[in-house]
């Protein structure tokens, strides 16, 4: 795995230079992945043993052709995930990210996650690059479809469930996510790319940064002079690019960063 600046493992030793830069920033992008929701009990994708793509085949569940082949299998699996998200609560990492906005002029959360835990923690500007499980839509006319979460009786790993039909054109309703091989929503992608290209600091939290085009955002921020801070308990391909690697759980590292920042901003006032 790539090396980079020496990792910081102690949340009580956040470097002054990192807090300096955060306190002077006009715009911060917080780029998040599944790891930010791990402490809420939501499975990541690629972590050994527990990751969804370690246990399930993405080709059979997260592609347009899988849905055409086996709509009930795919719908049931996403309903199982939606139920787990509905039961979950935002964790200290989501709350620290929301709290950042009290100390910095502008904070834009750009997430690859399909949960709504950033919004539920109080973040105001959240860009969803890979969609949102709460926003199912018709495969033909694209109209939104609202339906209740079947949380109480959803078994572990899901079961085949026939997708509902669109009330307007009777076509199948699909999960509101971006599958492999599909383009990202144009507006969300454009906004995220603009934010990354114009931010002073990009915090990359809980992502392996392997899925493109999302993974290009930290690289484009760094290329335009932004400081890149990575928060992840494991080494990733981004270690070499990041100016600081906070090597620990987001729910531990981010509250420490925000507490330091708030002290700095209060001290300066
Ligand atoms: C596109 C959404 C143009 C649904 C997801 C071959 C065929 C087709 C495409 C490709 C191909 N080769 C390459 C591609 C492009 C492909 C891609 O990048 N593939 C990669 C994997 C090689 N990209 C696409 O297809 C994208 N579209 O390019 O459009 C196009 C059009 C037509 C044809 C071709 C191209 C669309 C990508 C969207 C995929 N959708 N899922 C769903 O949720 O089911 S991807 C999936 O990965 C998730 O959605 C997630 O958002 C995304 C990123 O993963 P991470 O969030 O980073 O999660 P991961 O598990 O990897 O990492 C978690 C990290 O957290 C770890 O590092 C871990 O250490 C850390 N962690 C753990 N605990 C904690 C923690 N960190 C902090 N605190 C903790 N406590
Ligand atoms: Zn329809």
Coordinates of C-alpha atoms in Angstrom, one line a residue, residues 9-258:
X9 CA -3.1 7.6 15.4
X10 CA -3.7 9.6 18.5
X11 CA -6.8 11.7 18.5
X12 CA -5.3 13.9 21.3
X13 CA -2.4 14.8 19.0
X14 CA -4.1 16.6 16.1
X15 CA -1.4 18.8 14.5
X16 CA -1.7 22.6 14.9
X17 CA -1.0 23.0 11.2
X18 CA -4.1 21.0 10.3
X19 CA -6.3 23.1 12.7
X20 CA -4.6 26.4 11.3
X21 CA -5.6 25.5 7.8
X22 CA -9.2 24.5 8.8
X23 CA -9.7 27.7 10.8
X24 CA -8.7 29.8 7.8
X25 CA -10.7 27.9 5.2
X26 CA -13.6 29.6 3.5
X27 CA -14.9 26.4 1.9
X28 CA -14.4 22.8 3.1
X29 CA -15.5 19.8 1.2
X30 CA -16.2 16.7 3.3
X31 CA -16.0 13.7 1.0
X32 CA -17.5 10.6 2.6
X33 CA -17.8 6.9 2.0
X34 CA -19.2 3.9 3.8
X35 CA -16.7 4.1 6.7
X36 CA -18.4 7.2 8.0
X37 CA -21.6 5.2 8.7
X38 CA -19.8 2.0 9.9
X39 CA -20.1 3.1 13.5
X40 CA -23.8 3.4 13.0
X41 CA -23.8 -0.3 12.2
X42 CA -24.1 0.1 8.4
X43 CA -21.9 -2.4 6.6
X44 CA -19.1 -1.0 4.3
X45 CA -18.4 -2.5 0.9
X46 CA -14.8 -3.6 0.8
X47 CA -13.8 -4.3 4.4
X48 CA -12.5 -7.8 4.8
X49 CA -15.2 -10.2 6.1
X50 CA -17.8 -7.6 6.9
X51 CA -17.9 -5.6 3.6
X52 CA -21.0 -6.1 1.4
X53 CA -18.9 -6.9 -1.7
X54 CA -17.0 -9.5 0.3
X55 CA -20.3 -11.3 0.9
X56 CA -22.3 -10.5 -2.2
X57 CA -21.5 -10.3 -5.9
X58 CA -21.9 -6.7 -7.1
X59 CA -22.5 -7.9 -10.7
X60 CA -25.6 -9.8 -9.5
X61 CA -27.0 -7.0 -7.4
X62 CA -25.6 -3.6 -8.3
X63 CA -25.8 -3.3 -12.1
X64 CA -28.7 -2.5 -14.5
X65 CA -28.5 -5.9 -16.1
X66 CA -28.9 -7.6 -12.7
X67 CA -32.2 -5.7 -12.2
X68 CA -33.5 -6.7 -15.6
X69 CA -32.5 -10.4 -14.9
X70 CA -33.7 -10.7 -11.4
X71 CA -35.7 -7.7 -10.2
X72 CA -37.1 -9.3 -7.1
X73 CA -33.7 -10.5 -5.9
X74 CA -32.2 -7.0 -6.4
X75 CA -35.2 -5.1 -4.9
X76 CA -35.3 -7.4 -1.8
X77 CA -31.6 -6.9 -1.2
X78 CA -32.0 -3.1 -1.4
X79 CA -35.1 -3.2 0.9
X80 CA -33.0 -5.1 3.4
X81 CA -30.4 -2.4 3.3
X82 CA -33.0 0.4 3.5
X83 CA -34.5 -1.2 6.6
X84 CA -31.1 -1.4 8.3
X85 CA -30.6 2.3 7.5
X86 CA -34.0 3.2 8.8
X87 CA -33.1 1.5 12.1
X88 CA -29.6 3.2 12.3
X89 CA -28.8 6.5 14.0
X90 CA -26.2 9.1 13.1
X91 CA -22.9 8.6 15.0
X92 CA -20.4 11.0 16.4
X93 CA -18.7 11.3 13.0
X94 CA -21.9 12.5 11.3
X95 CA -22.5 14.9 14.1
X96 CA -19.0 16.3 14.1
X97 CA -19.3 16.9 10.3
X98 CA -22.6 18.8 10.9
X99 CA -21.0 20.8 13.7
X100 CA -18.1 21.9 11.4
X101 CA -20.5 24.4 9.8
X102 CA -20.5 26.4 13.1
X103 CA -16.8 27.3 12.7
X104 CA -16.3 27.5 8.9
X105 CA -18.0 29.8 6.3
X106 CA -19.1 27.0 4.0
X107 CA -19.1 23.2 4.4
X108 CA -20.3 21.0 1.6
X109 CA -20.7 17.3 2.2
X110 CA -20.2 15.2 -0.9
X111 CA -21.1 11.6 -0.1
X112 CA -21.0 8.3 -1.9
X113 CA -23.4 6.9 0.6
X114 CA -27.0 6.1 -0.2
X115 CA -28.1 6.5 3.4
X116 CA -29.4 9.8 4.8
X117 CA -27.4 9.9 8.1
X118 CA -25.6 13.2 7.2
X119 CA -29.0 15.0 6.8
X120 CA -30.3 13.4 10.0
X121 CA -27.2 14.6 11.9
X122 CA -28.0 18.2 10.7
X123 CA -25.7 18.7 7.7
X124 CA -27.4 21.3 5.4
X125 CA -25.5 21.0 2.1
X126 CA -25.3 17.3 1.2
X127 CA -24.5 16.1 -2.4
X128 CA -25.4 12.5 -3.1
X129 CA -23.1 11.1 -5.8
X130 CA -24.5 7.6 -5.8
X131 CA -28.2 8.4 -5.2
X132 CA -30.3 7.8 -2.1
X133 CA -32.1 4.7 -1.0
X134 CA -35.0 6.8 0.1
X135 CA -35.7 7.9 -3.5
X136 CA -37.0 4.9 -5.5
X137 CA -38.1 5.8 -9.0
X138 CA -39.8 4.3 -12.1
X139 CA -37.5 2.7 -14.6
X140 CA -39.4 4.1 -17.5
X141 CA -40.9 7.5 -16.6
X142 CA -38.5 8.3 -13.7
X143 CA -41.2 9.5 -11.4
X144 CA -40.4 9.2 -7.7
X145 CA -42.1 6.3 -5.8
X146 CA -42.7 6.5 -2.0
X147 CA -43.3 3.3 -0.1
X148 CA -43.0 2.3 3.6
X149 CA -39.9 0.5 4.9
X150 CA -40.7 -3.1 5.7
X151 CA -38.3 -3.1 8.6
X152 CA -39.9 -5.4 11.2
X153 CA -39.9 -8.6 9.2
X154 CA -36.9 -8.0 6.8
X155 CA -34.6 -11.0 7.3
X156 CA -30.8 -10.7 7.3
X157 CA -29.5 -10.3 3.8
X158 CA -32.9 -9.7 2.3
X159 CA -35.2 -12.0 0.4
X160 CA -36.7 -11.9 -3.1
X161 CA -39.5 -9.2 -3.0
X162 CA -41.3 -8.1 -6.2
X163 CA -40.7 -4.4 -6.8
X164 CA -43.7 -2.2 -6.8
X165 CA -45.2 -0.9 -10.0
X166 CA -45.3 2.8 -11.0
X167 CA -48.7 4.4 -10.4
X168 CA -48.4 6.3 -13.6
X169 CA -47.1 3.9 -16.3
X170 CA -47.1 0.5 -14.5
X171 CA -43.4 -0.1 -15.1
X172 CA -41.1 -1.5 -12.4
X173 CA -39.9 0.8 -9.6
X174 CA -36.1 0.6 -9.0
X175 CA -33.9 1.6 -6.1
X176 CA -32.8 5.2 -6.2
X177 CA -29.1 4.4 -6.4
X178 CA -26.4 4.6 -9.1
X179 CA -25.3 1.2 -10.2
X180 CA -22.0 0.2 -11.7
X181 CA -21.8 1.2 -15.4
X182 CA -24.4 4.0 -14.9
X183 CA -23.6 7.7 -15.0
X184 CA -23.8 9.8 -11.9
X185 CA -26.6 12.3 -11.6
X186 CA -25.4 15.2 -13.8
X187 CA -26.3 18.1 -11.3
X188 CA -24.8 16.3 -8.3
X189 CA -21.6 15.5 -10.2
X190 CA -21.2 19.0 -11.5
X191 CA -21.7 20.6 -8.1
X192 CA -19.3 18.2 -6.4
X193 CA -16.6 18.7 -9.1
X194 CA -17.0 22.5 -8.7
X195 CA -16.8 22.3 -4.9
X196 CA -13.8 20.1 -5.0
X197 CA -12.0 22.4 -7.5
X198 CA -12.6 25.5 -5.4
X199 CA -12.3 24.3 -1.8
X200 CA -9.5 25.2 0.6
X201 CA -9.6 21.9 2.5
X202 CA -11.0 18.5 1.5
X203 CA -11.6 16.0 4.2
X204 CA -11.8 12.5 2.9
X205 CA -13.6 10.3 5.5
X206 CA -14.2 6.5 5.4
X207 CA -13.7 5.8 1.8
X208 CA -11.3 3.4 0.0
X209 CA -11.4 5.9 -2.9
X210 CA -11.5 3.2 -5.5
X211 CA -14.8 3.9 -7.3
X212 CA -14.7 6.5 -10.1
X213 CA -15.4 9.2 -11.0
X214 CA -16.0 10.0 -7.3
X215 CA -12.5 9.0 -6.3
X216 CA -11.1 11.7 -8.6
X217 CA -12.4 14.5 -6.4
X218 CA -9.7 14.5 -3.7
X219 CA -7.1 14.3 -6.5
X220 CA -8.6 17.3 -8.3
X221 CA -8.8 19.3 -5.0
X222 CA -5.1 18.6 -4.2
X223 CA -4.1 19.5 -7.8
X224 CA -5.7 23.0 -7.2
X225 CA -3.9 23.6 -4.0
X226 CA -6.4 22.4 -1.4
X227 CA -5.1 20.6 1.7
X228 CA -6.3 17.0 1.8
X229 CA -6.9 15.4 5.1
X230 CA -7.8 11.7 5.2
X231 CA -9.6 9.9 8.1
X232 CA -9.5 6.1 7.9
X233 CA -8.3 3.4 10.2
X234 CA -6.6 1.6 7.3
X235 CA -4.0 2.6 4.8
X236 CA -5.5 3.4 1.3
X237 CA -4.2 4.4 -2.1
X238 CA -4.9 8.0 -1.0
X239 CA -2.3 8.0 1.7
X240 CA 0.4 9.4 -0.6
X241 CA -1.8 12.2 -1.8
X242 CA -3.1 13.3 1.6
X243 CA -1.3 16.0 3.5
X244 CA -2.5 14.4 6.8
X245 CA -3.5 10.9 7.4
X246 CA -5.6 10.5 10.6
X247 CA -5.4 6.8 11.1
X248 CA -8.4 6.0 13.2
X249 CA -12.2 5.7 13.4
X250 CA -14.1 8.7 12.1
X251 CA -16.2 8.7 15.3
X252 CA -13.1 9.3 17.3
X253 CA -10.9 11.5 15.0
X254 CA -13.6 13.9 13.8
X255 CA -15.0 15.0 17.1
X256 CA -11.3 15.6 18.2
X257 CA -10.7 17.7 15.1
X258 CA -13.9 19.8 15.6

